[in-house]
Coordinates of C-alpha atoms in Angstrom, one line a residue:
Chain A
S169 CA -0.2 0.1 0.1
A170 CA 1.2 3.9 -0.5
A171 CA 1.5 4.0 3.5
A172 CA 4.7 1.6 3.0
A173 CA 6.1 3.6 0.1
P174 CA 8.2 6.1 2.0
A175 CA 10.3 3.5 3.2
F176 CA 11.6 2.7 0.0
D177 CA 15.1 4.1 -0.4
L178 CA 15.8 6.0 -3.3
R179 CA 19.3 7.2 -2.8
G180 CA 20.5 3.8 -2.2
Y181 CA 18.7 2.2 -5.3
W182 CA 20.1 4.9 -7.6
A183 CA 23.6 4.7 -6.0
S184 CA 23.5 0.6 -6.3
L185 CA 22.5 0.9 -9.8
I186 CA 25.0 3.8 -10.7
S187 CA 28.1 1.3 -9.6
E188 CA 26.6 -1.4 -11.4
I189 CA 26.3 0.6 -14.7
E190 CA 29.9 1.9 -14.2
A191 CA 31.2 -1.5 -13.9
E192 CA 29.3 -2.7 -17.4
L193 CA 30.2 0.7 -19.0
D194 CA 34.0 0.3 -18.0
S195 CA 34.3 -3.3 -19.6
A196 CA 32.1 -2.3 -22.5
V197 CA 34.7 0.3 -23.9
P198 CA 38.0 -1.4 -23.4
I199 CA 41.4 0.2 -24.5
R200 CA 42.5 -1.4 -27.7
Y201 CA 44.1 -0.7 -30.9
P202 CA 43.6 2.4 -32.3
E203 CA 44.4 3.3 -28.5
S204 CA 43.7 6.9 -29.3
V205 CA 39.6 7.0 -30.3
H206 CA 39.2 4.3 -27.7
K207 CA 40.5 6.8 -25.2
A208 CA 38.2 9.3 -26.3
M209 CA 35.2 7.0 -26.0
R210 CA 35.8 6.1 -22.7
H211 CA 36.5 9.8 -21.7
S212 CA 33.1 10.5 -23.1
V213 CA 31.3 7.8 -21.4
L214 CA 33.0 7.3 -18.3
S215 CA 34.8 10.3 -16.6
G216 CA 32.4 13.3 -14.8
G217 CA 30.5 11.5 -12.2
G218 CA 27.4 11.9 -14.5
K219 CA 23.9 11.1 -12.9
R220 CA 23.3 8.0 -15.4
A221 CA 19.4 9.5 -15.7
P222 CA 18.6 7.5 -19.1
P223 CA 19.7 4.4 -17.9
I224 CA 18.5 4.7 -14.4
M225 CA 15.0 5.4 -16.2
C226 CA 15.3 2.4 -18.5
I227 CA 15.7 0.4 -15.4
A228 CA 13.2 1.8 -13.3
A229 CA 10.7 1.2 -16.1
C230 CA 11.5 -1.9 -16.8
E231 CA 10.7 -2.4 -12.9
L232 CA 7.5 -0.6 -12.9
V233 CA 6.1 -2.9 -15.4
G234 CA 6.8 -6.0 -13.7
G235 CA 10.3 -6.6 -15.5
H236 CA 13.7 -8.2 -14.1
R237 CA 16.5 -5.6 -14.0
S238 CA 18.8 -7.7 -16.0
A239 CA 16.3 -7.9 -18.7
A240 CA 16.8 -4.0 -19.5
F241 CA 20.2 -3.6 -17.6
P242 CA 22.1 -3.7 -21.3
A243 CA 20.1 -1.6 -23.0
A244 CA 20.3 0.9 -20.1
C245 CA 23.9 0.7 -20.4
A246 CA 23.7 1.3 -24.4
L247 CA 21.7 4.4 -23.7
E248 CA 24.2 6.1 -21.6
M249 CA 26.5 5.6 -25.0
I250 CA 24.0 7.1 -27.0
H251 CA 23.7 10.1 -24.6
A252 CA 27.2 10.6 -24.2
A253 CA 27.7 10.2 -28.2
S254 CA 25.2 13.1 -29.1
L255 CA 26.8 15.2 -26.1
V256 CA 30.2 14.7 -27.8
H257 CA 28.9 15.9 -31.0
D258 CA 27.1 19.0 -29.4
D259 CA 30.1 20.2 -27.8
L260 CA 31.7 20.2 -30.9
P261 CA 33.5 23.4 -32.1
C262 CA 30.9 24.1 -34.9
M263 CA 27.8 23.7 -32.6
D264 CA 28.0 24.6 -29.1
A265 CA 31.8 25.1 -28.7
A266 CA 31.8 23.6 -25.1
S267 CA 35.2 23.0 -24.0
I268 CA 34.0 22.0 -20.2
R269 CA 31.7 19.0 -19.9
R270 CA 30.5 17.9 -16.5
G271 CA 33.7 19.6 -15.1
R272 CA 36.0 18.5 -17.3
P273 CA 37.7 19.1 -20.5
S274 CA 35.0 17.9 -23.3
T275 CA 36.2 15.4 -25.4
H276 CA 37.4 17.2 -28.5
A277 CA 39.4 19.6 -25.9
L278 CA 41.0 16.8 -25.0
F279 CA 41.4 14.5 -27.9
G280 CA 41.1 16.6 -30.7
V281 CA 37.8 17.8 -33.1
D282 CA 38.6 14.8 -35.4
M283 CA 38.8 12.1 -32.7
A284 CA 35.9 13.4 -31.2
V285 CA 33.7 13.1 -34.2
L286 CA 34.8 9.7 -34.8
A287 CA 34.3 8.8 -30.9
G288 CA 30.8 9.5 -31.4
D289 CA 30.4 8.1 -34.7
A290 CA 31.9 4.6 -32.9
L291 CA 29.8 5.2 -29.8
F292 CA 26.3 5.2 -31.9
P293 CA 26.9 1.8 -33.1
L294 CA 28.7 0.5 -29.8
A295 CA 25.5 0.6 -28.1
Y296 CA 23.5 -1.1 -30.6
Q297 CA 26.0 -4.0 -30.7
H298 CA 25.7 -3.8 -26.7
I299 CA 22.3 -4.7 -26.7
V300 CA 22.4 -7.1 -29.4
A301 CA 25.3 -9.0 -27.7
L302 CA 24.0 -8.6 -24.1
T303 CA 20.1 -8.6 -23.8
P304 CA 19.3 -12.0 -22.3
S305 CA 17.4 -12.9 -25.5
P306 CA 15.1 -15.0 -26.4
D307 CA 15.4 -16.2 -22.9
L308 CA 13.7 -12.9 -21.0
V309 CA 13.1 -10.5 -24.0
S310 CA 11.2 -11.5 -27.6
R311 CA 13.5 -10.8 -30.5
V312 CA 10.7 -8.7 -31.7
A313 CA 11.4 -6.4 -28.5
V314 CA 14.9 -5.9 -28.6
L315 CA 14.2 -4.9 -32.6
R316 CA 11.7 -2.5 -31.1
V317 CA 14.0 -1.0 -28.6
L318 CA 16.9 -1.0 -31.5
A319 CA 14.3 1.1 -33.8
E320 CA 13.3 3.3 -30.6
I321 CA 16.6 4.3 -30.0
A322 CA 17.5 5.2 -33.6
R323 CA 14.2 7.3 -34.1
A324 CA 15.3 9.1 -30.7
V325 CA 18.6 10.1 -32.0
G326 CA 17.4 10.8 -35.4
S327 CA 16.5 13.6 -37.6
T328 CA 13.4 14.3 -36.3
G329 CA 14.3 13.5 -32.7
M330 CA 17.8 14.6 -30.9
A331 CA 19.6 16.0 -34.1
A332 CA 16.4 18.0 -34.8
G333 CA 16.3 19.3 -31.3
Q334 CA 20.0 20.3 -31.9
F335 CA 19.3 21.6 -35.3
L336 CA 16.6 23.7 -34.2
D337 CA 18.6 25.3 -31.0
L338 CA 21.3 25.9 -33.5
S339 CA 19.3 28.1 -35.9
G340 CA 18.0 30.1 -33.1
A341 CA 14.4 28.5 -32.5
S342 CA 14.9 29.6 -28.6
C343 CA 14.0 33.3 -29.8
G344 CA 10.8 32.2 -30.9
G345 CA 7.8 31.7 -28.7
E346 CA 6.9 29.6 -26.0
E347 CA 5.7 26.7 -28.4
D348 CA 9.3 27.2 -30.3
V349 CA 11.4 26.7 -27.3
V350 CA 9.3 23.7 -26.1
L351 CA 9.6 22.2 -28.9
V352 CA 13.5 22.8 -28.8
L353 CA 13.3 21.2 -25.1
E354 CA 11.2 18.4 -25.9
K355 CA 13.5 17.4 -29.0
K356 CA 16.7 18.3 -27.2
F357 CA 15.7 16.7 -23.7
G358 CA 12.8 14.9 -23.9
E359 CA 13.8 12.5 -26.8
M360 CA 16.4 10.9 -24.4
A361 CA 14.0 10.4 -21.4
E362 CA 11.1 9.3 -23.6
C363 CA 13.1 6.9 -25.0
S364 CA 14.8 5.6 -21.9
A365 CA 11.4 4.7 -20.4
V366 CA 9.9 3.2 -23.6
C367 CA 12.7 1.2 -23.7
G368 CA 12.6 -0.1 -20.0
G369 CA 8.5 -0.7 -20.7
L370 CA 9.3 -2.8 -23.9
L371 CA 12.0 -4.8 -22.2
G372 CA 10.0 -5.4 -19.1
S373 CA 7.0 -6.8 -21.7
A374 CA 4.7 -3.5 -21.0
S375 CA 1.6 -3.3 -22.7
D376 CA 0.8 -0.7 -25.4
E377 CA -1.2 1.2 -23.5
E378 CA 1.4 1.5 -20.7
L379 CA 4.0 1.7 -23.1
E380 CA 2.4 5.4 -24.7
A381 CA 1.8 6.3 -20.4
L382 CA 5.6 5.8 -20.4
R383 CA 6.3 7.6 -23.4
R384 CA 4.2 10.5 -21.9
Y385 CA 5.9 10.5 -18.6
G386 CA 9.5 10.1 -19.6
R387 CA 9.4 13.2 -22.4
T388 CA 7.9 15.2 -19.4
M389 CA 10.2 14.4 -17.5
G390 CA 13.0 15.3 -19.6
V391 CA 11.5 18.7 -20.3
L392 CA 11.2 18.8 -16.7
Y393 CA 14.8 18.1 -15.7
Q394 CA 15.7 20.9 -17.8
L395 CA 13.2 23.5 -16.8
V396 CA 14.4 23.0 -13.4
D397 CA 18.3 23.4 -14.2
D398 CA 17.5 26.6 -15.9
V399 CA 15.7 27.8 -13.2
L400 CA 18.1 26.2 -10.7
M401 CA 21.0 28.1 -13.0
E402 CA 19.1 31.7 -12.9
S403 CA 18.7 31.7 -9.3
N404 CA 22.2 31.4 -8.9
G405 CA 22.9 34.3 -11.1
G406 CA 23.7 32.7 -14.5
A407 CA 26.4 30.2 -12.8
G408 CA 26.4 26.7 -14.2
K409 CA 26.4 24.7 -17.1
L410 CA 25.0 26.0 -20.6
R411 CA 23.3 23.1 -21.8
S412 CA 21.1 24.7 -24.2
N413 CA 20.6 28.3 -26.1
A414 CA 16.8 27.4 -25.3
S415 CA 16.3 28.7 -21.8
V416 CA 12.5 29.0 -21.0
V417 CA 13.6 31.2 -18.1
T418 CA 15.4 33.7 -20.2
A419 CA 12.8 33.4 -23.2
L420 CA 9.6 33.6 -21.2
G421 CA 10.5 34.8 -17.7
M422 CA 10.9 33.1 -14.2
E423 CA 7.3 33.1 -13.3
R424 CA 6.1 31.3 -16.5
A425 CA 9.2 28.9 -15.7
L426 CA 7.9 28.1 -12.5
E427 CA 4.1 27.6 -13.8
M428 CA 5.6 25.5 -16.3
V429 CA 7.2 23.3 -13.5
E430 CA 4.4 22.8 -11.5
E431 CA 2.3 21.6 -14.6
L432 CA 4.6 19.3 -16.0
K433 CA 5.0 17.3 -12.3
T434 CA 1.4 17.0 -12.5
K435 CA 1.4 15.9 -15.9
A436 CA 4.1 13.3 -15.0
K437 CA 2.3 12.2 -12.0
H438 CA -0.7 11.9 -13.7
E439 CA 0.9 9.6 -16.3
L440 CA 2.2 7.1 -13.2
E441 CA -1.3 6.7 -11.5
R442 CA -2.1 4.2 -13.7
F443 CA 0.6 1.8 -12.5
G444 CA 0.0 2.7 -8.9
D445 CA -3.4 1.2 -9.8
K446 CA -2.1 -1.7 -10.8
Y447 CA 1.0 -2.5 -9.0
G448 CA 0.5 -0.2 -5.9
D449 CA -1.1 -2.9 -3.9
K450 CA 1.3 -5.6 -4.9
D451 CA 4.6 -3.5 -4.9
A452 CA 4.9 -0.5 -2.9
E453 CA 8.4 0.2 -4.2
F454 CA 6.4 1.0 -7.4
S455 CA 3.7 3.2 -5.9
P456 CA 3.2 6.6 -7.5
I457 CA 4.6 8.0 -4.4
V458 CA 8.2 6.4 -4.8
V459 CA 7.9 7.2 -8.2
E460 CA 7.3 10.9 -7.5
Q461 CA 10.1 10.8 -5.0
K462 CA 12.1 9.2 -7.9
L463 CA 11.2 12.3 -10.2
I464 CA 12.3 14.7 -7.4
L465 CA 15.7 12.9 -7.0
L466 CA 15.8 13.2 -10.6
I467 CA 15.7 17.2 -10.5
D468 CA 17.5 17.5 -6.9
G469 CA 20.5 14.5 -7.9
Chain B
S299 CA 32.6 -19.1 -74.0
A300 CA 31.1 -22.9 -73.6
A301 CA 34.3 -24.0 -72.1
E302 CA 33.6 -22.0 -69.2
P303 CA 30.5 -23.4 -67.0
A304 CA 31.3 -21.6 -64.1
V305 CA 30.3 -18.2 -65.6
A306 CA 26.7 -17.5 -66.6
P307 CA 27.8 -16.5 -70.2
T308 CA 24.5 -14.5 -71.0
F309 CA 24.9 -12.7 -68.1
D310 CA 24.3 -8.9 -68.8
F311 CA 26.6 -6.9 -65.7
K312 CA 25.7 -3.8 -66.8
G313 CA 22.2 -3.9 -67.0
Y314 CA 22.1 -5.8 -63.6
M315 CA 23.7 -3.0 -62.2
L316 CA 21.4 -0.5 -63.6
Q317 CA 18.4 -2.2 -62.7
K318 CA 19.7 -2.6 -59.2
A319 CA 20.7 1.0 -58.8
A320 CA 17.4 2.0 -60.3
I321 CA 15.3 0.3 -57.4
V322 CA 17.9 0.9 -54.5
N323 CA 17.8 4.8 -55.1
R324 CA 13.8 4.4 -55.5
A325 CA 14.0 2.8 -51.9
L326 CA 16.3 5.4 -50.6
D327 CA 14.7 8.5 -52.3
E328 CA 11.4 6.8 -50.1
A329 CA 13.7 6.2 -46.9
V330 CA 14.5 9.8 -46.2
P331 CA 11.4 12.0 -46.8
L332 CA 11.3 15.4 -46.7
A333 CA 10.2 16.1 -43.0
R334 CA 10.8 18.7 -40.2
P335 CA 13.0 20.5 -39.6
E336 CA 13.2 20.5 -43.6
R337 CA 16.9 21.7 -43.7
I338 CA 18.5 18.8 -41.8
H339 CA 16.4 16.5 -44.2
E340 CA 17.5 18.2 -47.6
A341 CA 21.5 18.0 -46.1
M342 CA 21.1 14.2 -45.9
R343 CA 19.0 13.8 -49.0
Y344 CA 21.6 15.8 -50.6
S345 CA 24.3 13.4 -50.2
L346 CA 22.6 10.4 -49.8
L347 CA 20.7 10.9 -53.3
A348 CA 24.1 12.3 -55.1
G349 CA 24.5 9.3 -57.2
G350 CA 27.3 7.0 -57.1
K351 CA 27.0 2.9 -58.7
R352 CA 25.6 1.9 -55.5
V353 CA 28.0 -0.9 -55.0
R354 CA 27.4 -1.5 -51.4
P355 CA 23.8 -1.9 -51.9
V356 CA 24.2 -3.9 -55.1
L357 CA 26.4 -6.4 -53.3
C358 CA 23.6 -7.0 -50.6
L359 CA 21.2 -7.4 -52.9
A360 CA 23.3 -10.1 -54.6
A361 CA 24.5 -12.0 -51.5
C362 CA 20.8 -12.2 -50.9
E363 CA 20.1 -13.4 -54.1
V364 CA 22.9 -16.1 -53.8
A365 CA 21.4 -17.2 -50.5
G366 CA 18.0 -17.9 -52.3
G367 CA 16.1 -15.0 -51.0
W368 CA 14.3 -12.0 -52.8
D369 CA 15.5 -8.6 -53.1
A370 CA 12.5 -7.0 -50.5
C371 CA 14.6 -9.1 -47.9
A372 CA 17.7 -7.5 -48.0
M373 CA 16.4 -4.0 -49.4
P374 CA 16.5 -2.3 -45.6
A375 CA 20.0 -3.2 -45.3
A376 CA 21.0 -2.2 -48.8
V377 CA 19.3 1.0 -47.7
A378 CA 21.5 0.9 -44.1
V379 CA 24.8 0.3 -45.7
E380 CA 24.6 3.1 -48.4
M381 CA 23.5 5.6 -45.8
I382 CA 26.4 4.6 -43.6
H383 CA 28.6 4.7 -46.7
T384 CA 27.2 8.6 -47.3
M385 CA 27.6 9.4 -43.4
S386 CA 31.2 8.1 -43.3
L387 CA 31.9 10.1 -46.3
I388 CA 30.0 13.4 -44.8
H389 CA 32.2 13.1 -42.0
D390 CA 35.4 12.4 -43.4
D391 CA 35.0 15.5 -45.8
L392 CA 34.8 18.2 -42.3
P393 CA 37.2 20.6 -42.0
C394 CA 38.6 18.6 -38.9
M395 CA 39.0 16.0 -41.1
D396 CA 40.3 15.8 -44.9
D397 CA 39.0 19.2 -45.0
D398 CA 37.5 18.1 -49.0
D399 CA 35.2 21.0 -50.7
L400 CA 34.0 18.5 -53.1
R401 CA 32.3 15.1 -53.4
R402 CA 31.5 13.2 -56.4
G403 CA 31.7 16.7 -58.5
R404 CA 29.7 18.7 -56.0
P405 CA 30.4 20.9 -52.9
S406 CA 30.4 18.2 -49.8
C407 CA 27.9 18.6 -47.2
H408 CA 29.7 21.0 -45.0
R409 CA 30.1 23.3 -47.9
A410 CA 26.5 22.9 -49.5
F411 CA 25.1 23.6 -46.1
D412 CA 27.7 24.3 -43.0
E413 CA 29.4 22.3 -40.5
A414 CA 27.0 21.8 -37.7
T415 CA 24.3 20.6 -39.7
A416 CA 26.6 18.4 -41.9
V417 CA 27.4 16.4 -38.5
L418 CA 23.7 16.2 -37.8
A419 CA 23.1 14.9 -41.1
G420 CA 25.4 12.2 -40.6
D421 CA 24.5 11.5 -37.5
A422 CA 21.2 11.4 -38.2
L423 CA 21.9 8.8 -41.3
L424 CA 23.5 6.6 -38.9
A425 CA 20.5 6.3 -37.0
L426 CA 18.4 6.0 -39.6
A427 CA 20.3 3.1 -40.7
F428 CA 19.6 1.1 -38.0
G429 CA 16.4 2.0 -37.3
H430 CA 15.6 1.4 -41.1
L431 CA 16.9 -2.3 -40.5
A432 CA 15.7 -3.0 -37.2
D433 CA 12.1 -1.5 -37.9
P434 CA 9.9 -4.6 -38.9
T435 CA 8.0 -2.4 -41.4
S436 CA 11.0 -1.8 -43.4
Y437 CA 10.0 -5.5 -44.8
P438 CA 7.3 -6.6 -47.0
A439 CA 4.3 -7.5 -45.0
D440 CA 4.0 -10.7 -47.8
V441 CA 7.5 -12.0 -47.1
S442 CA 8.8 -13.2 -43.8
V443 CA 12.1 -12.4 -42.3
P444 CA 12.5 -13.7 -39.0
P445 CA 13.3 -11.7 -35.9
D446 CA 16.7 -13.5 -35.0
R447 CA 17.9 -12.9 -38.8
V448 CA 17.1 -9.4 -38.4
V449 CA 18.5 -9.2 -34.8
R450 CA 22.0 -10.9 -36.7
A451 CA 22.2 -8.5 -39.1
V452 CA 22.0 -5.1 -36.8
G453 CA 25.2 -6.9 -34.4
E454 CA 27.0 -7.6 -38.0
L455 CA 26.3 -4.0 -39.1
S456 CA 27.3 -2.5 -35.4
R457 CA 30.6 -4.2 -35.4
C458 CA 31.5 -3.7 -39.2
V459 CA 30.8 0.3 -38.6
G460 CA 32.0 0.9 -35.0
A461 CA 35.4 1.3 -33.3
E462 CA 36.0 -2.1 -34.4
G463 CA 35.4 -1.5 -37.8
L464 CA 34.8 1.3 -40.4
V465 CA 35.9 3.7 -37.3
A466 CA 39.3 2.1 -36.8
G467 CA 40.3 2.1 -40.4
Q468 CA 39.5 6.0 -40.5
V469 CA 41.6 6.1 -37.0
A470 CA 44.5 4.3 -38.2
D471 CA 44.9 6.3 -41.9
L472 CA 44.5 9.6 -39.8
E473 CA 47.1 8.9 -37.7
A474 CA 49.4 7.3 -40.8
T475 CA 48.7 10.9 -42.7
G476 CA 51.3 13.0 -41.8
L477 CA 53.9 10.7 -40.3
G478 CA 56.4 11.6 -42.8
T479 CA 57.5 8.0 -42.8
P480 CA 55.8 5.1 -44.6
I481 CA 53.7 2.4 -43.1
D482 CA 54.2 -1.3 -43.3
L483 CA 52.7 -3.6 -45.3
D484 CA 50.3 -5.3 -42.2
K485 CA 49.2 -1.4 -41.1
L486 CA 48.7 -0.7 -44.9
E487 CA 46.1 -3.7 -44.6
F488 CA 44.5 -3.0 -41.4
I489 CA 43.2 0.3 -42.8
H490 CA 41.9 -0.8 -45.9
L491 CA 40.7 -3.8 -44.4
H492 CA 38.9 -1.8 -41.9
K493 CA 38.2 1.5 -44.0
T494 CA 37.3 0.0 -46.8
A495 CA 36.5 -3.6 -46.5
A496 CA 34.3 -3.7 -43.6
L497 CA 31.4 -2.1 -44.9
L498 CA 31.9 -3.9 -48.4
E499 CA 31.9 -6.9 -45.7
A500 CA 28.8 -5.9 -43.9
S501 CA 27.1 -5.4 -47.4
V502 CA 27.6 -8.8 -48.2
V503 CA 27.0 -10.7 -45.1
L504 CA 24.0 -8.7 -44.1
G505 CA 22.4 -10.0 -47.6
S506 CA 23.4 -13.2 -46.8
I507 CA 21.8 -13.5 -43.4
L508 CA 18.7 -11.5 -44.7
G509 CA 18.6 -14.3 -47.5
G510 CA 18.5 -17.1 -45.0
A511 CA 22.3 -18.2 -46.1
S512 CA 23.9 -21.2 -43.9
D513 CA 26.5 -20.5 -41.2
D514 CA 28.6 -21.7 -43.7
Q515 CA 27.7 -20.0 -46.8
I516 CA 28.0 -17.0 -44.8
E517 CA 31.6 -17.2 -43.7
R518 CA 32.4 -17.8 -47.6
L519 CA 30.6 -14.9 -48.6
R520 CA 32.4 -13.1 -45.9
K521 CA 35.9 -13.9 -47.1
Y522 CA 34.6 -12.9 -50.5
A523 CA 33.9 -9.2 -49.4
R524 CA 37.1 -9.0 -47.7
C525 CA 39.0 -10.1 -50.7
I526 CA 37.1 -7.5 -53.2
G527 CA 37.5 -5.1 -50.0
L528 CA 41.2 -5.0 -50.2
L529 CA 41.4 -5.4 -54.0
F530 CA 39.4 -2.5 -54.4
Q531 CA 42.1 -0.5 -52.6
V532 CA 44.9 -2.2 -54.2
V533 CA 43.2 -1.4 -57.8
D534 CA 43.1 2.3 -56.8
D535 CA 46.5 2.6 -56.0
I536 CA 47.8 1.1 -59.1
L537 CA 45.3 3.1 -61.1
D538 CA 46.2 6.1 -59.6
V539 CA 49.7 5.4 -61.0
T540 CA 49.0 3.8 -64.3
R541 CA 46.4 6.0 -65.5
S542 CA 45.9 10.1 -66.6
S543 CA 43.8 12.3 -64.7
E544 CA 41.5 12.8 -67.7
E545 CA 41.4 8.8 -67.4
L546 CA 40.5 8.7 -63.8
G547 CA 38.1 11.5 -63.7
K548 CA 40.4 13.1 -60.6
T549 CA 43.5 14.0 -60.0
A550 CA 45.9 11.1 -60.9
G551 CA 49.4 10.6 -59.3
K552 CA 48.3 12.2 -56.1
D553 CA 49.6 9.2 -54.0
L554 CA 52.7 9.8 -55.4
A555 CA 53.0 13.2 -54.7
S556 CA 51.8 13.0 -51.3
D557 CA 53.6 10.7 -48.4
K558 CA 50.6 8.4 -48.5
T559 CA 51.7 5.2 -48.6
T560 CA 50.3 2.8 -51.3
Y561 CA 50.6 -0.7 -52.4
P562 CA 52.9 0.0 -55.5
K563 CA 55.5 2.1 -53.4
L564 CA 55.7 -0.9 -51.0
L565 CA 55.5 -3.7 -53.5
G566 CA 56.0 -1.9 -56.8
L567 CA 53.9 -2.4 -59.4
E568 CA 54.7 -5.5 -60.8
K569 CA 54.2 -7.2 -57.0
S570 CA 50.9 -4.9 -56.8
R571 CA 49.8 -6.4 -59.7
E572 CA 50.3 -10.2 -58.6
F573 CA 48.9 -9.3 -55.6
A574 CA 45.4 -8.0 -57.0
E575 CA 45.3 -11.5 -59.3
G576 CA 45.7 -13.3 -56.1
L577 CA 43.0 -11.5 -54.1
L578 CA 40.5 -11.8 -57.1
K579 CA 41.5 -15.5 -57.4
D580 CA 41.0 -16.1 -53.9
S581 CA 37.6 -14.0 -54.1
K582 CA 36.4 -16.4 -56.8
E583 CA 37.2 -19.1 -55.0
Q584 CA 34.8 -18.6 -52.3
L585 CA 31.8 -18.3 -54.4
S586 CA 32.2 -22.3 -56.1
G587 CA 29.7 -24.5 -54.7
F588 CA 26.9 -21.8 -54.8
D589 CA 24.4 -21.8 -57.5
P590 CA 26.4 -20.7 -61.0
I591 CA 23.3 -18.5 -62.4
K592 CA 22.9 -17.2 -58.6
M593 CA 26.5 -16.5 -58.3
A594 CA 27.2 -14.7 -61.4
P595 CA 26.2 -11.2 -59.9
L596 CA 29.0 -11.4 -57.2
L597 CA 31.1 -13.3 -59.6
H598 CA 31.1 -10.4 -62.1
L599 CA 31.2 -7.5 -59.3
A600 CA 34.6 -8.9 -58.4
N601 CA 35.8 -8.5 -62.0
Y602 CA 34.3 -5.3 -62.1
I603 CA 36.3 -4.1 -59.1
A604 CA 39.3 -5.7 -60.4
Y605 CA 39.4 -4.6 -64.2
R606 CA 37.7 -1.2 -63.7
Q607 CA 39.6 1.5 -65.4
K608 CA 38.9 4.4 -63.0

């Protein structure tokens, strides 16, 4: 029941998953010939103590629909590779020109622009390779589900997903109205979270209806996460990381930004209510209250 | 002649290439609609639909045919390998890499658009390649392609184009340039086996997997592809020395003038020709045992790569 839910140790859950994720990523990107590009790949994926939000989202979604963690684990790690690859390319001098990422030199600053382009180009296929090689299929996951996961990831990073988000961001969509700014946030940050939640659902054998709820939940969470980041950055007097030109705070003002945070939180919780009805009594870990905690941790983390 | 039963004498290679290229071009056109945001899709289409002989997709379809499959079973893979080939050319041409202003006689992608759009168009083509290959709706509804074959194909493609394949070749090539000293034969072979042969290998192996080939057949076709991949590069090196710019349609003697290591430089022209002959022979040997009619396209593709004049 819901009353038992607060006992769930979310920080412990997160911390234990992160150490497992780090270990799997560490062995998935070994140093081999030619060393330069493998070093650049490792720097992109491993350094910096990231929060690993995409893998956590994927694993939590899989467990939410009653799937086994091991079904989602390889795809979860692959999502982090995809996430890292897109950040490496977003940081390039011809794009956001960011020489710092997570408090350390970005990949191109350390290894050169050519090696950064190639490290990204290699991390994308490595993610697919990782899923195919390590997902327990057909034992825990059907071949068809594996293919749906692969197609989902490809869609999310592609020309109507994250690549579109970065393109729109660079072409100044952030100077437009609320609709334009939100579109950039949805593409640039919502897609990755949406894809992570949907992949977790697919690997946990979610129904189509559950998948659609996870899709909306994930997308909302991705935008919310970035929005809160913008709000916090503005509150810190502009100090912090610049991840997008499309800042709701800058474009629409703090008041509207705070309003939107509340709207998105309500929406995210609403999408999870159906899971509370279904699993809440069986397993307190996945009641909406705990998932709301997860949501808060994602934001505060 | 009638004395050579292994070769289907009536096979019209030129017609075969044109017919397959036409259906591949149609599939490529349909796979990248002009969606929003339009500019990035324009850049993808600009590079993908720029022409070319479509050697990789045709190899993929021909390998599927050898295994007894229909073109439609392998078309998603044929489209995928051409998308990845195009993506690697777009990224190769970038100022931070080879810095080429021209590609296939037109401004390269980053010149026609801009650098950021070129990087993103390449990334998007890479994603679309895998998405198109994995998506069940890419396959015809009336021909059943078992999902385990498609999963295996994705695994092969990802290995061939990543840091163990295509990217490894590009990195080794980048690092070999500007050294001032020639690299040795092993290193040269590593570069070509990865930079050129890996994607030809993926083309042939994916076609054969989707066409339903046995493990043994897949491995023989893999060897065939690696031979013609290396052959492609040896012939390229030889043509650079022996043909004029006019005959090649590009600057001849470029390799000789630069410090780029080539087979003629390491082995001499005569030994390079012998090496090419050996590779052609090895590639053809892998095809014995397949239906002579069905393997005719692969046989002629090997000859085409060996005996082309540019």
